[in-house]
PDB file of C-alpha atoms in Angstrom:
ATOM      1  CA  UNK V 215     135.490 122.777  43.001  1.00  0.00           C
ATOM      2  CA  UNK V 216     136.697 120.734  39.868  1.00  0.00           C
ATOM      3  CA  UNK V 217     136.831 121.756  36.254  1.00  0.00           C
ATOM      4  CA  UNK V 218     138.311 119.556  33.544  1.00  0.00           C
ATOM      5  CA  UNK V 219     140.361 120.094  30.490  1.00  0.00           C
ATOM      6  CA  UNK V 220     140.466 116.708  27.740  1.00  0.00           C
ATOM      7  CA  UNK V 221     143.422 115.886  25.812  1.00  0.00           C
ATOM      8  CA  UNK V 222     146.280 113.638  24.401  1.00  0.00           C
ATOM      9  CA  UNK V 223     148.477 111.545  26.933  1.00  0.00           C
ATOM     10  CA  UNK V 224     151.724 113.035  24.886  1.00  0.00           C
ATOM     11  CA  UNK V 225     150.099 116.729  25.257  1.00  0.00           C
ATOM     12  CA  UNK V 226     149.421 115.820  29.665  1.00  0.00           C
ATOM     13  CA  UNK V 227     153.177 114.687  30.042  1.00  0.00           C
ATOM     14  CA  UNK V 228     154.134 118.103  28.390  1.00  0.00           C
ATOM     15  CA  UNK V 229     151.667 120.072  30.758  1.00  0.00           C
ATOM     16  CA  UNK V 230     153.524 118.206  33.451  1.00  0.00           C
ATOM     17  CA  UNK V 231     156.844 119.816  32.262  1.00  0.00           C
ATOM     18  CA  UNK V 232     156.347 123.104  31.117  1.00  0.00           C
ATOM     19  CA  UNK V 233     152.518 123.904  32.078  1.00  0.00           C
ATOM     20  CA  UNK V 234     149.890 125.223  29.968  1.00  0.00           C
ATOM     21  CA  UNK V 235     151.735 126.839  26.520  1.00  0.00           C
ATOM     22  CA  UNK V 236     150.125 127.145  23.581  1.00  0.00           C
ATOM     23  CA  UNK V 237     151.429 125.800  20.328  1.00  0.00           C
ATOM     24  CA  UNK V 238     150.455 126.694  16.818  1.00  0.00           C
ATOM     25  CA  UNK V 239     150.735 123.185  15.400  1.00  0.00           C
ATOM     26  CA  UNK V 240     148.499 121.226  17.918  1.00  0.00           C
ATOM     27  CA  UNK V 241     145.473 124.318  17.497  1.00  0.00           C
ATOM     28  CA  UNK V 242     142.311 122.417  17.175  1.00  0.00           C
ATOM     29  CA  UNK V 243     140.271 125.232  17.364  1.00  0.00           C
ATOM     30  CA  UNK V 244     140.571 128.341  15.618  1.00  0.00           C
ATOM     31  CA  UNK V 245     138.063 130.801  17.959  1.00  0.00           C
ATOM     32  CA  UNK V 246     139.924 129.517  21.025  1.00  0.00           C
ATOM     33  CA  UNK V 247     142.431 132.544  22.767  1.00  0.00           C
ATOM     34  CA  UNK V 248     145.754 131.148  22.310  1.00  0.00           C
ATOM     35  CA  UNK V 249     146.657 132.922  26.256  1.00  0.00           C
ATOM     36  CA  UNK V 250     144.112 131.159  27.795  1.00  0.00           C
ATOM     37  CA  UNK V 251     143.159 127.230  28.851  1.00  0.00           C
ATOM     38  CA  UNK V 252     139.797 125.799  28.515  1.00  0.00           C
ATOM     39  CA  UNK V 253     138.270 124.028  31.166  1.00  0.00           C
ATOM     40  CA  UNK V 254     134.677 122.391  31.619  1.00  0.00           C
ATOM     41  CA  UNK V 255     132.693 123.058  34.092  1.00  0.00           C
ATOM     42  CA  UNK V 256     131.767 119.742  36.554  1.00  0.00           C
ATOM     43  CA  UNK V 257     127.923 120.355  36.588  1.00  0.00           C
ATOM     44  CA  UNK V 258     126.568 120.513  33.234  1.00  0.00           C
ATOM     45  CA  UNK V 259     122.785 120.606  32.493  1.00  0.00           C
ATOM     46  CA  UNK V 260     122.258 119.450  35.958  1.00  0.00           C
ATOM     47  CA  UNK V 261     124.618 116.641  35.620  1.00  0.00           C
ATOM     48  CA  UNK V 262     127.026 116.435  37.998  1.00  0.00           C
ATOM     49  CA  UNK V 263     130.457 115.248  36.630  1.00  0.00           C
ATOM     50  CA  UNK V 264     129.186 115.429  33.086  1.00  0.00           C
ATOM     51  CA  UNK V 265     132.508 117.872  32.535  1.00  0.00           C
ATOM     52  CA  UNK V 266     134.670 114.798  32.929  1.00  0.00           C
ATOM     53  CA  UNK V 267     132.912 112.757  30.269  1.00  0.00           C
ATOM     54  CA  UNK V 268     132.860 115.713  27.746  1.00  0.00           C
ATOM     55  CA  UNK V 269     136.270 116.307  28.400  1.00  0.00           C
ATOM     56  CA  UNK V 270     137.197 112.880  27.714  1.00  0.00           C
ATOM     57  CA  UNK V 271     135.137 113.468  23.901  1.00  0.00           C
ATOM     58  CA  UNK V 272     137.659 116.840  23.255  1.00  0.00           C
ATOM     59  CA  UNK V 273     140.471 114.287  24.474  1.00  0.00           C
ATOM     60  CA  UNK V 274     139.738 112.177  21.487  1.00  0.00           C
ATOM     61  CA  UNK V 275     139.645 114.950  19.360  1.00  0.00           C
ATOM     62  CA  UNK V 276     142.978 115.824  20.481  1.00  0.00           C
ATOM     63  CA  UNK V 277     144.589 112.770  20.312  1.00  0.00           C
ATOM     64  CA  UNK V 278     142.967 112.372  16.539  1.00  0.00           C
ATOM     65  CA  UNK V 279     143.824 115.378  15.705  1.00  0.00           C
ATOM     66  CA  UNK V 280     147.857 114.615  16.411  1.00  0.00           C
ATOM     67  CA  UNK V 281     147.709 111.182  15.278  1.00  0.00           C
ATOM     68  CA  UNK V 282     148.559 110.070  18.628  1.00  0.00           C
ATOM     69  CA  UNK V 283     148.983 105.962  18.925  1.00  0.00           C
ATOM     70  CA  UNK V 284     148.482 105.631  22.556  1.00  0.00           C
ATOM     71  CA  UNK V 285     145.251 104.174  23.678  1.00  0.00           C
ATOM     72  CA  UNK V 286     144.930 105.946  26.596  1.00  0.00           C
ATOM     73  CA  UNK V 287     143.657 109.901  26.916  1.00  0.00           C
ATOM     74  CA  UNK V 288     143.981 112.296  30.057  1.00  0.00           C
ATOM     75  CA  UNK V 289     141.851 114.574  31.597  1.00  0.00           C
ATOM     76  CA  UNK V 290     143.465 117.333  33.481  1.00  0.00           C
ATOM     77  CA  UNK V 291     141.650 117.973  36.630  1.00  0.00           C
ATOM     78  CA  UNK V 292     141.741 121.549  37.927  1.00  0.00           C
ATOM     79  CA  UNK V 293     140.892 121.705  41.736  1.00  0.00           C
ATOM     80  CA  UNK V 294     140.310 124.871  43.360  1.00  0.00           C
ATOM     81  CA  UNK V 295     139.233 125.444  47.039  1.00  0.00           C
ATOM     82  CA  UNK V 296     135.730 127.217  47.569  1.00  0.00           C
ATOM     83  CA  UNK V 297     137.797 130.108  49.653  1.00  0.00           C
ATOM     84  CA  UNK V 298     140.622 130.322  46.699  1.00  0.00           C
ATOM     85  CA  UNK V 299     140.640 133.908  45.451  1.00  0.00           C
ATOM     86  CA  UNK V 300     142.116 132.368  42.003  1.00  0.00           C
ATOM     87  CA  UNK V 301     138.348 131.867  41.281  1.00  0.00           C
ATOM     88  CA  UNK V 302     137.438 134.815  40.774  1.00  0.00           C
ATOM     89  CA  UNK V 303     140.133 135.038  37.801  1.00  0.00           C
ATOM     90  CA  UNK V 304     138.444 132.233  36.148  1.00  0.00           C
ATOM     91  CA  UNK V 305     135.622 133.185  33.606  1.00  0.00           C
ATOM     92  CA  UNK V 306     132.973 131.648  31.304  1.00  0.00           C
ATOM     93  CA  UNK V 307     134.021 130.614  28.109  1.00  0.00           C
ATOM     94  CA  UNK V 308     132.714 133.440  25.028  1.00  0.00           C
ATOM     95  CA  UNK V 309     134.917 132.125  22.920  1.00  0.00           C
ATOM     96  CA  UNK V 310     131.623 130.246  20.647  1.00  0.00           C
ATOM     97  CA  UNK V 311     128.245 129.991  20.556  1.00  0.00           C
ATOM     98  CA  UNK V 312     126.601 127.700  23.805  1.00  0.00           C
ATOM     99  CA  UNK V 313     129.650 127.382  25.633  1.00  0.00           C
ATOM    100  CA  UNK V 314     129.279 129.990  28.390  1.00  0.00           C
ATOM    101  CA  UNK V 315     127.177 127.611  30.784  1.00  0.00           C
ATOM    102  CA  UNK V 316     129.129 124.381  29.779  1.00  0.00           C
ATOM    103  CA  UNK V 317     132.977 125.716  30.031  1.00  0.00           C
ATOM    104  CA  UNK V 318     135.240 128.052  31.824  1.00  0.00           C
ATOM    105  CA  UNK V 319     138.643 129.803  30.609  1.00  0.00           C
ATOM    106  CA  UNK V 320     141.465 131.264  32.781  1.00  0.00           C
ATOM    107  CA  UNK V 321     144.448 133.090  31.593  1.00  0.00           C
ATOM    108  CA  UNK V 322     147.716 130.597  31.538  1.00  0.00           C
ATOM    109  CA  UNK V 323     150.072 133.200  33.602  1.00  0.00           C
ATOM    110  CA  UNK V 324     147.059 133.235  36.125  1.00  0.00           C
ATOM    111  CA  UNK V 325     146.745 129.687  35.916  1.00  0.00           C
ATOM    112  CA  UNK V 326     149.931 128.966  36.877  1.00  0.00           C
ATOM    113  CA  UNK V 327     150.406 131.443  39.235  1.00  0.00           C
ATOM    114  CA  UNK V 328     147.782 129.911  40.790  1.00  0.00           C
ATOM    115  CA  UNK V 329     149.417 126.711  40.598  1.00  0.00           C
ATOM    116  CA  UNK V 330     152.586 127.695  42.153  1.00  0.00           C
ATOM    117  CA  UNK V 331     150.927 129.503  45.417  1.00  0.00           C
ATOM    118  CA  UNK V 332     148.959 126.764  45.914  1.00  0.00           C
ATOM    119  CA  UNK V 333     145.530 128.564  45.032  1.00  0.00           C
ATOM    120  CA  UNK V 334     144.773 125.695  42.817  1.00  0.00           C
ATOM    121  CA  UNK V 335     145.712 122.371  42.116  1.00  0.00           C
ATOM    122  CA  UNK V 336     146.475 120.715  38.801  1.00  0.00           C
ATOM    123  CA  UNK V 337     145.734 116.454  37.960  1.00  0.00           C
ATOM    124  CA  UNK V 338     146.343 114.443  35.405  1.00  0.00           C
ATOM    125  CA  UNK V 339     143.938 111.345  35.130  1.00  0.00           C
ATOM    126  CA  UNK V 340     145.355 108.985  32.293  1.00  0.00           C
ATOM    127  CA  UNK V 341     142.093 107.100  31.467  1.00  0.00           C
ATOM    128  CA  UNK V 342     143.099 103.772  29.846  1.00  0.00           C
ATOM    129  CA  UNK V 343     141.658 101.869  26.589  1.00  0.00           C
ATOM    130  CA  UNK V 344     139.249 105.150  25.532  1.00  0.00           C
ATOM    131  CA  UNK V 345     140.932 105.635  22.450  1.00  0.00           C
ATOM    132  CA  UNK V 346     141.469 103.361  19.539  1.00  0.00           C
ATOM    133  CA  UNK V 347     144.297 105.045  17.064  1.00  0.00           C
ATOM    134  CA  UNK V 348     143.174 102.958  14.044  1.00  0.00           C
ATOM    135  CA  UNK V 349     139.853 104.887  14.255  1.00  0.00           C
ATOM    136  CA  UNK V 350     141.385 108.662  13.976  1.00  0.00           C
ATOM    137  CA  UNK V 351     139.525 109.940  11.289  1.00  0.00           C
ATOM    138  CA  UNK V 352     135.831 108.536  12.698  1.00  0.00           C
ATOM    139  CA  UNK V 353     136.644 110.817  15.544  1.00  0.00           C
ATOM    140  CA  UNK V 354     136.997 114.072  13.575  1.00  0.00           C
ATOM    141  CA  UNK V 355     135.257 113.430  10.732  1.00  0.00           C
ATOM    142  CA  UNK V 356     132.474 114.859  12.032  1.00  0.00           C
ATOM    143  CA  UNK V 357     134.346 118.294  12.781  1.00  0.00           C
ATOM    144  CA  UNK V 358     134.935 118.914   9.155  1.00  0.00           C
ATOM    145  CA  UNK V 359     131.875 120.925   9.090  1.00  0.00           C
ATOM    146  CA  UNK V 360     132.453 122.921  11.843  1.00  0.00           C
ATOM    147  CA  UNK V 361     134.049 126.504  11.527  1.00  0.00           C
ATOM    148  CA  UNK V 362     135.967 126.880  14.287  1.00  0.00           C
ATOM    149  CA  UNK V 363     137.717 123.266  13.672  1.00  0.00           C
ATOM    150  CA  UNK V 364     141.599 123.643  12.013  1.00  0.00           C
ATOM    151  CA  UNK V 365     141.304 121.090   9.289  1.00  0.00           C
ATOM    152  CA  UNK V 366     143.494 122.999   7.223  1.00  0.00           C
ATOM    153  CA  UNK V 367     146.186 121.894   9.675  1.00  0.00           C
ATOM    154  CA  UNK V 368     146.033 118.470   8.879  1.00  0.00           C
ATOM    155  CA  UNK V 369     147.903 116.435   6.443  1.00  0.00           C
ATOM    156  CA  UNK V 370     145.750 116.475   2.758  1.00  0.00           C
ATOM    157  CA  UNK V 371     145.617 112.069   2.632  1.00  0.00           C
ATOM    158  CA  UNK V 372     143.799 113.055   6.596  1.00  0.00           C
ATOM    159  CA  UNK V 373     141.657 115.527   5.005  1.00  0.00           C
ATOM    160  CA  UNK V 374     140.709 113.435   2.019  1.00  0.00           C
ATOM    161  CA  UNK V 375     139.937 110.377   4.527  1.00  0.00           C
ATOM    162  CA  UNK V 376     137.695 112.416   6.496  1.00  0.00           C
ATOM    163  CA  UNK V 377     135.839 113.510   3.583  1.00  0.00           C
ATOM    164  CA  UNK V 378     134.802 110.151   2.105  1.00  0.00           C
ATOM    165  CA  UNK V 379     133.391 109.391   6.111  1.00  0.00           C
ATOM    166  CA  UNK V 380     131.582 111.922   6.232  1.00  0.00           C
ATOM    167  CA  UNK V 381     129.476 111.102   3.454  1.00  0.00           C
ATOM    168  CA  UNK V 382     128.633 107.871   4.882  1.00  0.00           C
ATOM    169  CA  UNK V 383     125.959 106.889   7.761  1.00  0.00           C
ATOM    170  CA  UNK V 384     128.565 106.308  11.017  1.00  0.00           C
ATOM    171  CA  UNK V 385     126.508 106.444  13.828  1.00  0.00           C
ATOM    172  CA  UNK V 386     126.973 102.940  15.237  1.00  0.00           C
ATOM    173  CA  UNK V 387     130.340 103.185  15.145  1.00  0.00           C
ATOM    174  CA  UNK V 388     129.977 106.582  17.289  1.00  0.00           C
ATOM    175  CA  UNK V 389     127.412 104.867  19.204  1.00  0.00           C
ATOM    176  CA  UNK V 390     129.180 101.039  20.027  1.00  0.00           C
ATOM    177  CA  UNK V 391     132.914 102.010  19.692  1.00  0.00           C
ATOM    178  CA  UNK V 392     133.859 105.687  20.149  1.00  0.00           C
ATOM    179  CA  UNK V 393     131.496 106.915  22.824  1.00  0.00           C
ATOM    180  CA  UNK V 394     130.863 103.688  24.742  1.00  0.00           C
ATOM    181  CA  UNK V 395     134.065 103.629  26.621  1.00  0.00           C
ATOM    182  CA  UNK V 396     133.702 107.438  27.879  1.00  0.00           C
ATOM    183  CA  UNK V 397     130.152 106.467  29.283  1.00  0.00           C
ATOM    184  CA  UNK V 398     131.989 103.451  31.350  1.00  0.00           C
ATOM    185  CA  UNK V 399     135.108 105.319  32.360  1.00  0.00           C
ATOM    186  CA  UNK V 400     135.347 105.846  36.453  1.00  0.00           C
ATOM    187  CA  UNK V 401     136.028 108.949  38.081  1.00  0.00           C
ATOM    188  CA  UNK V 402     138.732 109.797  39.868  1.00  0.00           C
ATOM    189  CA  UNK V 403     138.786 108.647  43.538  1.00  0.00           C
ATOM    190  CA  UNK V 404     139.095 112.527  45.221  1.00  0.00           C
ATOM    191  CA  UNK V 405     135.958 113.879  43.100  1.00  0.00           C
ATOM    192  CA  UNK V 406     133.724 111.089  44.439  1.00  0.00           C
ATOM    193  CA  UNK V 407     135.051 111.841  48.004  1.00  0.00           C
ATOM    194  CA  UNK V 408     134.576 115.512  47.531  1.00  0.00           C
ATOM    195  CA  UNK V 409     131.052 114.450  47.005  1.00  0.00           C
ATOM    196  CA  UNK V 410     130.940 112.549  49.963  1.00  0.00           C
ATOM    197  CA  UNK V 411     132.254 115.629  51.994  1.00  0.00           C
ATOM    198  CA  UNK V 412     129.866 117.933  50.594  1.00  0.00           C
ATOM    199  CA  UNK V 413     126.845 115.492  51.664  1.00  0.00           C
TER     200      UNK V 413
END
């Protein structure tokens, strides 16, 4: 069983090092519980693998959001056996409206307990050329809106910027040069064979 978790490269080599910590500056989202990790589900509304692709979108939030200058984004893949008892310490995601049948959340100690006993297995997939830097504030422009997005954690000239887009009509952009390269990114190898296996 997969679930996936979007972010910056810089944030993925950190997991690598110290696992799953949370830290106040790089808080996107404000309902999120700062003791937990957010994961989407693989399936969503009957799609299978759509949790990738959405988790590459919250990648490019994240790597907008930190002003990150690397063109490449990384989903973490979280595999757990069918017979792991870690899933049962894994739970929908309450943490906003519509999220429950999309996304999961776990507990970090559990997580990487988990991790350590080999209950569950962590990847990081570094999708190349999915991210274009000199487009941050198209990204999360569109967030500024949105309640439970941390704007007041960004610098006031990124604030300012994402104001004046949002007033504007941006959809082609979003369309042709944002989401495009999600929809033609590959999976990873193992989830394809695990589909294979399950066949």
């Amino acid at each position: 069983m997969f679930f996936y978790h979007g972010t910056s490269v810089e944030n993925a080599e950190n997991i690598k090092k110290v696992g799953f910590k949370w830290d106040e500056k790089s808080s996107i989202w404000n309902c999120s519980d700062y003791e937990q990790t957010y994961f989407y589900r693989d399936e969503i509304d009957g799609n299978p693998h759509e949790g990738f692709f959405r988790a590459l979108e919250s990648a490019q939030i994240a790597a907008a959001f930190q002003g990150s200058l690397n063109t490449s984004l990384a989903v973490v893949v979280l595999e757990i056996p069918d017979d792991s008892p870690f899933l049962g310490k894994i739970s929908p995601d309450t943490s906003c409206e519509h999220m429950s049948d999309d996304a999961v959340c776990v507990d970090d100690e559990d997580l990487q307990a988990a991790i350590l006993t080999g209950e569950a297995v962590l990847h990081i997939e570094v999708v190349p050329d999915v991210y274009d830097p000199g487009l941050r504030l198209f990204y999360i422009s569109g967030l500024l809106k949105n309640n439970y997005f941390c704007s007041g954690d960004l610098p006031e000239q990124v604030r300012r910027g994402m104001e004046k887009i949002a007033k504007v009509d941006t959809s082609e952009i979003f369309e042709n040069v944002i989401m495009e390269p999600i929809s033609n990114s590959d999976l990873p190898a193992y989830v394809l064979a695990a589909d294979e296996d399950a066949a």
